[in-house]
Amino acid sequence: MKTQGIHVTEWPDLQTPLLIMGFDGWGNAMDVSRGMAFFLIRKLKAQPFARINPDIFYLYDINRPEVDIEAGIMKHLAPPGGTFYAARIESGPNDLVVLEAAEPNLQWYRFADELFSLCRQLGVETVITLGSMYDSVLHTDRIISGIASNAEVLSRLKKKNVIPVTYQGPSAVHSALQSEGVKRGFQCISLWCHCPYYLQNTKHYGLMSHLGKVLSSLGKFELDTKGLDARWEEREDQIQDLIKNSLELQTVINELRKAKVRGTWESMKKSTTGEKVINLKDFMPPQ
């Protein structure tokens, strides 16, 4: 008997929902992808209704379970996985389904099969995957590139200043879902945020805010991102102070400004070869 890969605990009552997916892992630079999913869940008061079976889609020696031990007593063990959330949207024509998950390690095509089966039962017609990656861009840039299932959708993305992707190389689960979704007749979009490679171990709230505005426009729902903007202003002040006091950071940023690289995966490979990646924690005072 085949074990279920996605376990639904309660079927939500939704109106032609959109599915938005944010994954941790390879495509989650500066925590923009999964961070955006968490933000949507919290901001829209989305409720959980289904979970991914971790035994089927994850390797525990890569995505290790998290353990909580206190004074020699194990309190909790949480395997990797993901959860589907449903949100009713009063301000727009479509409700939302949000998946926040670690990127599956195994059986991507089975995952796609079960995912799109779930979508059909929920009435989902449009699927959006979120990704973020390091690139030769400045922390002040707001660059999102994208993939669409057809020319009409791509035209809509271009109107929102989303750059069409040109790329050949290794892929994330996003590509498998894009490919399989199109085969099944779904409208599929994959949005990728370009993060400055010289800043790591921090969140890019500014990019998250920009991504949120693009998503709310595509999905025709209201989303208040003022909190993200405020957090980024505070973080940006810290970054500016670090830049003033670091010749190394100044050199990296000045070189990028001269080149004014408008990120693609190919330009990232060429432009960052031999460059020093600067861990932001190295410059921040101890917490």
PDB file of C-alpha atoms in Angstrom:
ATOM      1  CA  MET A   1       0.000   0.000   0.000  1.00  0.00           C
ATOM      2  CA  LYS A   2       1.413   3.383  -1.033  1.00  0.00           C
ATOM      3  CA  THR A   3       2.125   5.733   1.866  1.00  0.00           C
ATOM      4  CA  GLN A   4       0.577   9.178   1.574  1.00  0.00           C
ATOM      5  CA  GLY A   5       3.145  11.913   0.884  1.00  0.00           C
ATOM      6  CA  ILE A   6       0.890  14.838   1.856  1.00  0.00           C
ATOM      7  CA  HIS A   7      -1.421  14.327   4.814  1.00  0.00           C
ATOM      8  CA  VAL A   8      -4.501  16.560   4.976  1.00  0.00           C
ATOM      9  CA  THR A   9      -5.925  16.990   8.464  1.00  0.00           C
ATOM     10  CA  GLU A  10      -8.866  19.221   7.489  1.00  0.00           C
ATOM     11  CA  TRP A  11     -10.064  20.414   4.081  1.00  0.00           C
ATOM     12  CA  PRO A  12     -10.405  24.213   4.001  1.00  0.00           C
ATOM     13  CA  ASP A  13     -13.292  25.957   2.240  1.00  0.00           C
ATOM     14  CA  LEU A  14     -11.555  28.289  -0.221  1.00  0.00           C
ATOM     15  CA  GLN A  15     -12.498  30.433  -3.210  1.00  0.00           C
ATOM     16  CA  THR A  16     -10.280  29.744  -6.294  1.00  0.00           C
ATOM     17  CA  PRO A  17      -7.103  29.938  -4.208  1.00  0.00           C
ATOM     18  CA  LEU A  18      -3.565  30.725  -5.344  1.00  0.00           C
ATOM     19  CA  LEU A  19      -0.740  28.532  -4.078  1.00  0.00           C
ATOM     20  CA  ILE A  20       2.461  30.319  -2.964  1.00  0.00           C
ATOM     21  CA  MET A  21       5.438  28.173  -1.912  1.00  0.00           C
ATOM     22  CA  GLY A  22       8.576  29.215  -0.054  1.00  0.00           C
ATOM     23  CA  PHE A  23      11.352  26.669   0.534  1.00  0.00           C
ATOM     24  CA  ASP A  24      14.387  26.615   2.787  1.00  0.00           C
ATOM     25  CA  GLY A  25      17.629  25.235   1.381  1.00  0.00           C
ATOM     26  CA  TRP A  26      19.536  25.870  -1.834  1.00  0.00           C
ATOM     27  CA  GLY A  27      17.163  28.582  -3.088  1.00  0.00           C
ATOM     28  CA  ASN A  28      16.735  30.576   0.124  1.00  0.00           C
ATOM     29  CA  ALA A  29      19.515  33.186   0.213  1.00  0.00           C
ATOM     30  CA  MET A  30      19.092  35.694   3.047  1.00  0.00           C
ATOM     31  CA  ASP A  31      15.942  33.768   4.055  1.00  0.00           C
ATOM     32  CA  VAL A  32      13.816  35.650   1.519  1.00  0.00           C
ATOM     33  CA  SER A  33      11.978  32.609   0.116  1.00  0.00           C
ATOM     34  CA  ARG A  34      10.887  30.826   3.281  1.00  0.00           C
ATOM     35  CA  GLY A  35      10.822  34.118   5.182  1.00  0.00           C
ATOM     36  CA  MET A  36       8.213  35.449   2.753  1.00  0.00           C
ATOM     37  CA  ALA A  37       6.094  32.342   3.279  1.00  0.00           C
ATOM     38  CA  PHE A  38       6.248  32.810   7.059  1.00  0.00           C
ATOM     39  CA  PHE A  39       5.376  36.492   6.669  1.00  0.00           C
ATOM     40  CA  LEU A  40       2.288  35.692   4.577  1.00  0.00           C
ATOM     41  CA  ILE A  41       1.176  33.046   7.058  1.00  0.00           C
ATOM     42  CA  ARG A  42       1.518  35.410  10.000  1.00  0.00           C
ATOM     43  CA  LYS A  43       0.163  38.538   8.317  1.00  0.00           C
ATOM     44  CA  LEU A  44      -2.854  36.848   6.739  1.00  0.00           C
ATOM     45  CA  LYS A  45      -3.586  34.680   9.806  1.00  0.00           C
ATOM     46  CA  ALA A  46      -3.404  31.534   7.688  1.00  0.00           C
ATOM     47  CA  GLN A  47      -4.329  28.243   9.351  1.00  0.00           C
ATOM     48  CA  PRO A  48      -2.546  24.878   8.880  1.00  0.00           C
ATOM     49  CA  PHE A  49      -4.460  22.098   7.171  1.00  0.00           C
ATOM     50  CA  ALA A  50      -1.900  19.664   5.699  1.00  0.00           C
ATOM     51  CA  ARG A  51       1.668  18.431   6.220  1.00  0.00           C
ATOM     52  CA  ILE A  52       4.370  16.830   4.094  1.00  0.00           C
ATOM     53  CA  ASN A  53       5.346  13.311   5.176  1.00  0.00           C
ATOM     54  CA  PRO A  54       9.061  13.723   6.038  1.00  0.00           C
ATOM     55  CA  ASP A  55       9.886  10.007   5.779  1.00  0.00           C
ATOM     56  CA  ILE A  56       9.124  10.061   2.052  1.00  0.00           C
ATOM     57  CA  PHE A  57      10.705  13.273   0.802  1.00  0.00           C
ATOM     58  CA  TYR A  58      13.652  14.038   3.116  1.00  0.00           C
ATOM     59  CA  LEU A  59      17.089  12.650   3.948  1.00  0.00           C
ATOM     60  CA  TYR A  60      17.562  13.013   7.680  1.00  0.00           C
ATOM     61  CA  ASP A  61      21.350  13.087   7.432  1.00  0.00           C
ATOM     62  CA  ILE A  62      21.031  16.235   5.238  1.00  0.00           C
ATOM     63  CA  ASN A  63      17.904  17.856   6.687  1.00  0.00           C
ATOM     64  CA  ARG A  64      18.438  16.752  10.260  1.00  0.00           C
ATOM     65  CA  PRO A  65      15.556  16.649  12.768  1.00  0.00           C
ATOM     66  CA  GLU A  66      15.674  19.407  15.403  1.00  0.00           C
ATOM     67  CA  VAL A  67      15.836  18.247  18.993  1.00  0.00           C
ATOM     68  CA  ASP A  68      14.972  20.058  22.244  1.00  0.00           C
ATOM     69  CA  ILE A  69      16.718  18.642  25.339  1.00  0.00           C
ATOM     70  CA  GLU A  70      16.512  20.182  28.809  1.00  0.00           C
ATOM     71  CA  ALA A  71      18.543  18.979  31.798  1.00  0.00           C
ATOM     72  CA  GLY A  72      19.031  15.549  30.314  1.00  0.00           C
ATOM     73  CA  ILE A  73      15.386  15.062  29.291  1.00  0.00           C
ATOM     74  CA  MET A  74      14.315  15.115  25.654  1.00  0.00           C
ATOM     75  CA  LYS A  75      11.331  17.418  25.323  1.00  0.00           C
ATOM     76  CA  HIS A  76      10.708  17.376  21.594  1.00  0.00           C
ATOM     77  CA  LEU A  77      11.979  16.003  18.285  1.00  0.00           C
ATOM     78  CA  ALA A  78      10.855  17.750  15.090  1.00  0.00           C
ATOM     79  CA  PRO A  79      11.656  16.183  11.708  1.00  0.00           C
ATOM     80  CA  PRO A  80      12.105  18.353   8.609  1.00  0.00           C
ATOM     81  CA  GLY A  81       9.118  18.820   6.366  1.00  0.00           C
ATOM     82  CA  GLY A  82       6.577  21.420   5.465  1.00  0.00           C
ATOM     83  CA  THR A  83       3.096  22.659   6.254  1.00  0.00           C
ATOM     84  CA  PHE A  84       0.272  23.929   4.056  1.00  0.00           C
ATOM     85  CA  TYR A  85      -1.734  26.897   5.348  1.00  0.00           C
ATOM     86  CA  ALA A  86      -5.020  28.371   4.129  1.00  0.00           C
ATOM     87  CA  ALA A  87      -5.975  32.043   4.275  1.00  0.00           C
ATOM     88  CA  ARG A  88      -9.331  33.623   3.431  1.00  0.00           C
ATOM     89  CA  ILE A  89      -8.846  36.896   1.552  1.00  0.00           C
ATOM     90  CA  GLU A  90     -11.769  39.282   1.956  1.00  0.00           C
ATOM     91  CA  SER A  91     -10.110  42.037  -0.084  1.00  0.00           C
ATOM     92  CA  GLY A  92      -9.611  40.052  -3.307  1.00  0.00           C
ATOM     93  CA  PRO A  93     -11.118  37.465  -5.656  1.00  0.00           C
ATOM     94  CA  ASN A  94      -8.798  34.621  -4.626  1.00  0.00           C
ATOM     95  CA  ASP A  95      -8.007  32.994  -1.324  1.00  0.00           C
ATOM     96  CA  LEU A  96      -4.449  31.804  -0.619  1.00  0.00           C
ATOM     97  CA  VAL A  97      -2.726  28.533   0.138  1.00  0.00           C
ATOM     98  CA  VAL A  98       0.822  28.949   1.457  1.00  0.00           C
ATOM     99  CA  LEU A  99       3.396  26.177   1.750  1.00  0.00           C
ATOM    100  CA  GLU A 100       6.450  26.735   3.926  1.00  0.00           C
ATOM    101  CA  ALA A 101       8.855  23.823   3.739  1.00  0.00           C
ATOM    102  CA  ALA A 102      12.406  22.608   3.603  1.00  0.00           C
ATOM    103  CA  GLU A 103      13.292  21.762   0.007  1.00  0.00           C
ATOM    104  CA  PRO A 104      12.610  18.033  -0.482  1.00  0.00           C
ATOM    105  CA  ASN A 105      15.698  15.862  -0.962  1.00  0.00           C
ATOM    106  CA  LEU A 106      13.954  12.915  -2.585  1.00  0.00           C
ATOM    107  CA  GLN A 107      11.307  11.985  -5.173  1.00  0.00           C
ATOM    108  CA  TRP A 108      10.674  15.432  -6.635  1.00  0.00           C
ATOM    109  CA  TYR A 109       8.345  14.035  -9.284  1.00  0.00           C
ATOM    110  CA  ARG A 110       6.265  12.129  -6.776  1.00  0.00           C
ATOM    111  CA  PHE A 111       6.148  15.292  -4.671  1.00  0.00           C
ATOM    112  CA  ALA A 112       4.943  17.224  -7.733  1.00  0.00           C
ATOM    113  CA  ASP A 113       2.309  14.571  -8.458  1.00  0.00           C
ATOM    114  CA  GLU A 114       0.885  14.705  -4.930  1.00  0.00           C
ATOM    115  CA  LEU A 115       1.141  18.497  -4.790  1.00  0.00           C
ATOM    116  CA  PHE A 116      -0.803  19.065  -8.001  1.00  0.00           C
ATOM    117  CA  SER A 117      -3.355  16.435  -7.009  1.00  0.00           C
ATOM    118  CA  LEU A 118      -3.922  18.477  -3.848  1.00  0.00           C
ATOM    119  CA  CYS A 119      -4.166  21.634  -5.967  1.00  0.00           C
ATOM    120  CA  ARG A 120      -6.925  20.143  -8.110  1.00  0.00           C
ATOM    121  CA  GLN A 121      -8.922  19.143  -5.045  1.00  0.00           C
ATOM    122  CA  LEU A 122      -8.555  22.667  -3.612  1.00  0.00           C
ATOM    123  CA  GLY A 123      -9.425  24.405  -6.882  1.00  0.00           C
ATOM    124  CA  VAL A 124      -5.967  25.968  -7.289  1.00  0.00           C
ATOM    125  CA  GLU A 125      -5.225  27.155 -10.838  1.00  0.00           C
ATOM    126  CA  THR A 126      -2.138  29.328 -10.289  1.00  0.00           C
ATOM    127  CA  VAL A 127       1.040  28.163  -8.527  1.00  0.00           C
ATOM    128  CA  ILE A 128       3.879  30.496  -7.524  1.00  0.00           C
ATOM    129  CA  THR A 129       7.232  29.275  -6.202  1.00  0.00           C
ATOM    130  CA  LEU A 130       9.578  31.692  -4.422  1.00  0.00           C
ATOM    131  CA  GLY A 131      13.366  31.550  -4.522  1.00  0.00           C
ATOM    132  CA  SER A 132      16.317  33.748  -3.588  1.00  0.00           C
ATOM    133  CA  MET A 133      19.981  33.471  -4.484  1.00  0.00           C
ATOM    134  CA  TYR A 134      23.247  35.343  -4.044  1.00  0.00           C
ATOM    135  CA  ASP A 135      24.283  37.501  -6.960  1.00  0.00           C
ATOM    136  CA  SER A 136      26.489  40.425  -7.938  1.00  0.00           C
ATOM    137  CA  VAL A 137      24.014  43.078  -6.845  1.00  0.00           C
ATOM    138  CA  LEU A 138      24.000  45.852  -4.262  1.00  0.00           C
ATOM    139  CA  HIS A 139      22.031  45.666  -1.029  1.00  0.00           C
ATOM    140  CA  THR A 140      20.089  48.728  -2.237  1.00  0.00           C
ATOM    141  CA  ASP A 141      18.944  46.928  -5.410  1.00  0.00           C
ATOM    142  CA  ARG A 142      15.506  45.358  -5.692  1.00  0.00           C
ATOM    143  CA  ILE A 143      15.887  42.786  -8.447  1.00  0.00           C
ATOM    144  CA  ILE A 144      13.473  39.917  -9.060  1.00  0.00           C
ATOM    145  CA  SER A 145      13.719  37.584 -12.024  1.00  0.00           C
ATOM    146  CA  GLY A 146      11.085  35.115 -13.065  1.00  0.00           C
ATOM    147  CA  ILE A 147       9.850  32.184 -15.104  1.00  0.00           C
ATOM    148  CA  ALA A 148       6.298  31.908 -16.442  1.00  0.00           C
ATOM    149  CA  SER A 149       4.248  29.139 -17.983  1.00  0.00           C
ATOM    150  CA  ASN A 150       3.314  31.176 -21.063  1.00  0.00           C
ATOM    151  CA  ALA A 151       3.934  34.464 -22.872  1.00  0.00           C
ATOM    152  CA  GLU A 152       0.824  36.160 -21.453  1.00  0.00           C
ATOM    153  CA  VAL A 153       1.892  35.526 -17.858  1.00  0.00           C
ATOM    154  CA  LEU A 154       5.458  36.564 -18.680  1.00  0.00           C
ATOM    155  CA  SER A 155       4.129  39.840 -20.077  1.00  0.00           C
ATOM    156  CA  ARG A 156       2.344  40.478 -16.765  1.00  0.00           C
ATOM    157  CA  LEU A 157       5.576  39.840 -14.884  1.00  0.00           C
ATOM    158  CA  LYS A 158       7.527  42.243 -17.103  1.00  0.00           C
ATOM    159  CA  LYS A 159       5.019  45.000 -16.297  1.00  0.00           C
ATOM    160  CA  LYS A 160       5.974  44.514 -12.647  1.00  0.00           C
ATOM    161  CA  ASN A 161       9.687  44.867 -13.538  1.00  0.00           C
ATOM    162  CA  VAL A 162      10.345  41.141 -13.158  1.00  0.00           C
ATOM    163  CA  ILE A 163      13.280  40.179 -15.410  1.00  0.00           C
ATOM    164  CA  PRO A 164      12.845  37.033 -17.570  1.00  0.00           C
ATOM    165  CA  VAL A 165      15.322  34.333 -16.524  1.00  0.00           C
ATOM    166  CA  THR A 166      17.996  33.018 -18.875  1.00  0.00           C
ATOM    167  CA  TYR A 167      19.957  30.190 -17.233  1.00  0.00           C
ATOM    168  CA  GLN A 168      21.489  26.761 -17.816  1.00  0.00           C
ATOM    169  CA  GLY A 169      22.758  24.751 -14.847  1.00  0.00           C
ATOM    170  CA  PRO A 170      21.772  22.942 -11.649  1.00  0.00           C
ATOM    171  CA  SER A 171      18.195  23.424 -10.508  1.00  0.00           C
ATOM    172  CA  ALA A 172      16.102  23.506  -7.365  1.00  0.00           C
ATOM    173  CA  VAL A 173      12.751  21.797  -6.738  1.00  0.00           C
ATOM    174  CA  HIS A 174      11.154  24.963  -8.162  1.00  0.00           C
ATOM    175  CA  SER A 175      12.135  23.874 -11.693  1.00  0.00           C
ATOM    176  CA  ALA A 176      10.596  20.422 -11.302  1.00  0.00           C
ATOM    177  CA  LEU A 177       7.363  21.952 -10.020  1.00  0.00           C
ATOM    178  CA  GLN A 178       7.328  24.507 -12.836  1.00  0.00           C
ATOM    179  CA  SER A 179       7.807  21.801 -15.454  1.00  0.00           C
ATOM    180  CA  GLU A 180       5.283  19.350 -14.009  1.00  0.00           C
ATOM    181  CA  GLY A 181       2.709  22.046 -13.309  1.00  0.00           C
ATOM    182  CA  VAL A 182       2.762  23.301 -16.895  1.00  0.00           C
ATOM    183  CA  LYS A 183       2.298  19.724 -18.164  1.00  0.00           C
ATOM    184  CA  ARG A 184      -0.829  19.447 -16.019  1.00  0.00           C
ATOM    185  CA  GLY A 185      -2.319  22.713 -17.266  1.00  0.00           C
ATOM    186  CA  PHE A 186      -1.578  24.931 -14.262  1.00  0.00           C
ATOM    187  CA  GLN A 187      -0.515  28.555 -14.577  1.00  0.00           C
ATOM    188  CA  CYS A 188       2.973  28.458 -13.046  1.00  0.00           C
ATOM    189  CA  ILE A 189       5.251  31.300 -11.962  1.00  0.00           C
ATOM    190  CA  SER A 190       8.654  31.134 -10.289  1.00  0.00           C
ATOM    191  CA  LEU A 191      10.028  34.356  -8.753  1.00  0.00           C
ATOM    192  CA  TRP A 192      13.690  34.689  -7.763  1.00  0.00           C
ATOM    193  CA  CYS A 193      15.062  37.508  -5.618  1.00  0.00           C
ATOM    194  CA  HIS A 194      18.693  38.533  -6.173  1.00  0.00           C
ATOM    195  CA  CYS A 195      20.622  39.073  -2.920  1.00  0.00           C
ATOM    196  CA  PRO A 196      24.020  40.780  -2.441  1.00  0.00           C
ATOM    197  CA  TYR A 197      26.637  38.053  -2.113  1.00  0.00           C
ATOM    198  CA  TYR A 198      28.780  40.211   0.187  1.00  0.00           C
ATOM    199  CA  LEU A 199      26.152  40.124   2.969  1.00  0.00           C
ATOM    200  CA  GLN A 200      25.327  36.782   4.561  1.00  0.00           C
ATOM    201  CA  ASN A 201      23.750  35.499   7.773  1.00  0.00           C
ATOM    202  CA  THR A 202      21.128  38.224   7.806  1.00  0.00           C
ATOM    203  CA  LYS A 203      17.635  38.718   6.396  1.00  0.00           C
ATOM    204  CA  HIS A 204      16.924  41.077   3.509  1.00  0.00           C
ATOM    205  CA  TYR A 205      13.664  42.606   4.722  1.00  0.00           C
ATOM    206  CA  GLY A 206      13.802  45.148   1.908  1.00  0.00           C
ATOM    207  CA  LEU A 207      13.680  42.444  -0.755  1.00  0.00           C
ATOM    208  CA  MET A 208      10.951  40.647   1.178  1.00  0.00           C
ATOM    209  CA  SER A 209       8.878  43.825   1.157  1.00  0.00           C
ATOM    210  CA  HIS A 210       9.397  44.280  -2.581  1.00  0.00           C
ATOM    211  CA  LEU A 211       8.499  40.632  -3.216  1.00  0.00           C
ATOM    212  CA  GLY A 212       5.385  41.021  -1.075  1.00  0.00           C
ATOM    213  CA  LYS A 213       4.226  43.946  -3.214  1.00  0.00           C
ATOM    214  CA  VAL A 214       4.746  41.908  -6.407  1.00  0.00           C
ATOM    215  CA  LEU A 215       2.825  38.946  -4.950  1.00  0.00           C
ATOM    216  CA  SER A 216      -0.090  41.072  -3.733  1.00  0.00           C
ATOM    217  CA  SER A 217      -0.325  42.710  -7.163  1.00  0.00           C
ATOM    218  CA  LEU A 218      -0.267  39.351  -8.970  1.00  0.00           C
ATOM    219  CA  GLY A 219      -2.776  37.818  -6.565  1.00  0.00           C
ATOM    220  CA  LYS A 220      -4.936  40.947  -6.244  1.00  0.00           C
ATOM    221  CA  PHE A 221      -4.902  40.974  -2.446  1.00  0.00           C
ATOM    222  CA  GLU A 222      -3.875  43.570   0.112  1.00  0.00           C
ATOM    223  CA  LEU A 223      -0.632  43.058   2.027  1.00  0.00           C
ATOM    224  CA  ASP A 224       0.808  45.524   4.512  1.00  0.00           C
ATOM    225  CA  THR A 225       4.623  45.441   4.289  1.00  0.00           C
ATOM    226  CA  LYS A 226       5.333  48.556   6.375  1.00  0.00           C
ATOM    227  CA  GLY A 227       6.781  46.411   9.157  1.00  0.00           C
ATOM    228  CA  LEU A 228       9.281  44.850   6.762  1.00  0.00           C
ATOM    229  CA  ASP A 229      10.256  48.294   5.465  1.00  0.00           C
ATOM    230  CA  ALA A 230      10.849  49.536   9.011  1.00  0.00           C
ATOM    231  CA  ARG A 231      13.014  46.525   9.882  1.00  0.00           C
ATOM    232  CA  TRP A 232      15.040  46.987   6.709  1.00  0.00           C
ATOM    233  CA  GLU A 233      15.631  50.691   7.448  1.00  0.00           C
ATOM    234  CA  GLU A 234      17.085  49.695  10.801  1.00  0.00           C
ATOM    235  CA  ARG A 235      19.203  46.931   9.234  1.00  0.00           C
ATOM    236  CA  GLU A 236      20.348  49.231   6.434  1.00  0.00           C
ATOM    237  CA  ASP A 237      21.589  51.769   8.975  1.00  0.00           C
ATOM    238  CA  GLN A 238      23.708  49.000  10.515  1.00  0.00           C
ATOM    239  CA  ILE A 239      25.036  48.008   7.095  1.00  0.00           C
ATOM    240  CA  GLN A 240      25.947  51.611   6.241  1.00  0.00           C
ATOM    241  CA  ASP A 241      27.882  51.906   9.505  1.00  0.00           C
ATOM    242  CA  LEU A 242      29.761  48.705   8.671  1.00  0.00           C
ATOM    243  CA  ILE A 243      30.592  49.981   5.207  1.00  0.00           C
ATOM    244  CA  LYS A 244      31.988  53.231   6.592  1.00  0.00           C
ATOM    245  CA  ASN A 245      34.303  51.317   8.916  1.00  0.00           C
ATOM    246  CA  SER A 246      35.411  48.552   6.542  1.00  0.00           C
ATOM    247  CA  LEU A 247      37.738  49.180   3.614  1.00  0.00           C
ATOM    248  CA  GLU A 248      37.074  45.625   2.491  1.00  0.00           C
ATOM    249  CA  LEU A 249      33.333  46.199   2.232  1.00  0.00           C
ATOM    250  CA  GLN A 250      33.887  49.550   0.526  1.00  0.00           C
ATOM    251  CA  THR A 251      36.096  47.897  -2.111  1.00  0.00           C
ATOM    252  CA  VAL A 252      33.562  45.159  -2.839  1.00  0.00           C
ATOM    253  CA  ILE A 253      30.667  47.607  -3.117  1.00  0.00           C
ATOM    254  CA  ASN A 254      32.587  50.132  -5.215  1.00  0.00           C
ATOM    255  CA  GLU A 255      33.547  47.415  -7.693  1.00  0.00           C
ATOM    256  CA  LEU A 256      29.915  46.372  -7.972  1.00  0.00           C
ATOM    257  CA  ARG A 257      28.828  49.953  -8.456  1.00  0.00           C
ATOM    258  CA  LYS A 258      31.345  50.389 -11.247  1.00  0.00           C
ATOM    259  CA  ALA A 259      30.197  47.242 -13.010  1.00  0.00           C
ATOM    260  CA  LYS A 260      26.547  47.849 -12.068  1.00  0.00           C
ATOM    261  CA  VAL A 261      25.864  44.190 -12.619  1.00  0.00           C
ATOM    262  CA  ARG A 262      22.120  43.558 -12.971  1.00  0.00           C
ATOM    263  CA  GLY A 263      22.134  39.986 -11.679  1.00  0.00           C
ATOM    264  CA  THR A 264      21.720  36.796 -13.594  1.00  0.00           C
ATOM    265  CA  TRP A 265      23.007  33.420 -12.534  1.00  0.00           C
ATOM    266  CA  GLU A 266      25.647  33.553 -15.255  1.00  0.00           C
ATOM    267  CA  SER A 267      26.893  36.989 -14.216  1.00  0.00           C
ATOM    268  CA  MET A 268      27.058  35.774 -10.621  1.00  0.00           C
ATOM    269  CA  LYS A 269      29.414  32.958 -11.604  1.00  0.00           C
ATOM    270  CA  LYS A 270      31.688  35.297 -13.554  1.00  0.00           C
ATOM    271  CA  SER A 271      31.620  38.310 -11.257  1.00  0.00           C
ATOM    272  CA  THR A 272      32.065  36.610  -7.892  1.00  0.00           C
ATOM    273  CA  THR A 273      34.916  34.313  -8.926  1.00  0.00           C
ATOM    274  CA  GLY A 274      37.785  35.013  -6.553  1.00  0.00           C
ATOM    275  CA  GLU A 275      35.833  37.663  -4.598  1.00  0.00           C
ATOM    276  CA  LYS A 276      35.692  37.500  -0.833  1.00  0.00           C
ATOM    277  CA  VAL A 277      32.255  36.749   0.560  1.00  0.00           C
ATOM    278  CA  ILE A 278      31.796  38.795   3.707  1.00  0.00           C
ATOM    279  CA  ASN A 279      29.847  37.313   6.600  1.00  0.00           C
ATOM    280  CA  LEU A 280      27.888  40.140   8.205  1.00  0.00           C
ATOM    281  CA  LYS A 281      28.303  38.535  11.624  1.00  0.00           C
ATOM    282  CA  ASP A 282      32.058  39.146  11.380  1.00  0.00           C
ATOM    283  CA  PHE A 283      31.395  42.887  11.538  1.00  0.00           C
ATOM    284  CA  MET A 284      28.568  42.984  14.047  1.00  0.00           C
ATOM    285  CA  PRO A 285      29.042  43.271  17.805  1.00  0.00           C
ATOM    286  CA  PRO A 286      28.298  40.137  19.856  1.00  0.00           C
ATOM    287  CA  GLN A 287      24.633  39.749  20.759  1.00  0.00           C
TER     288      GLN A 287
END
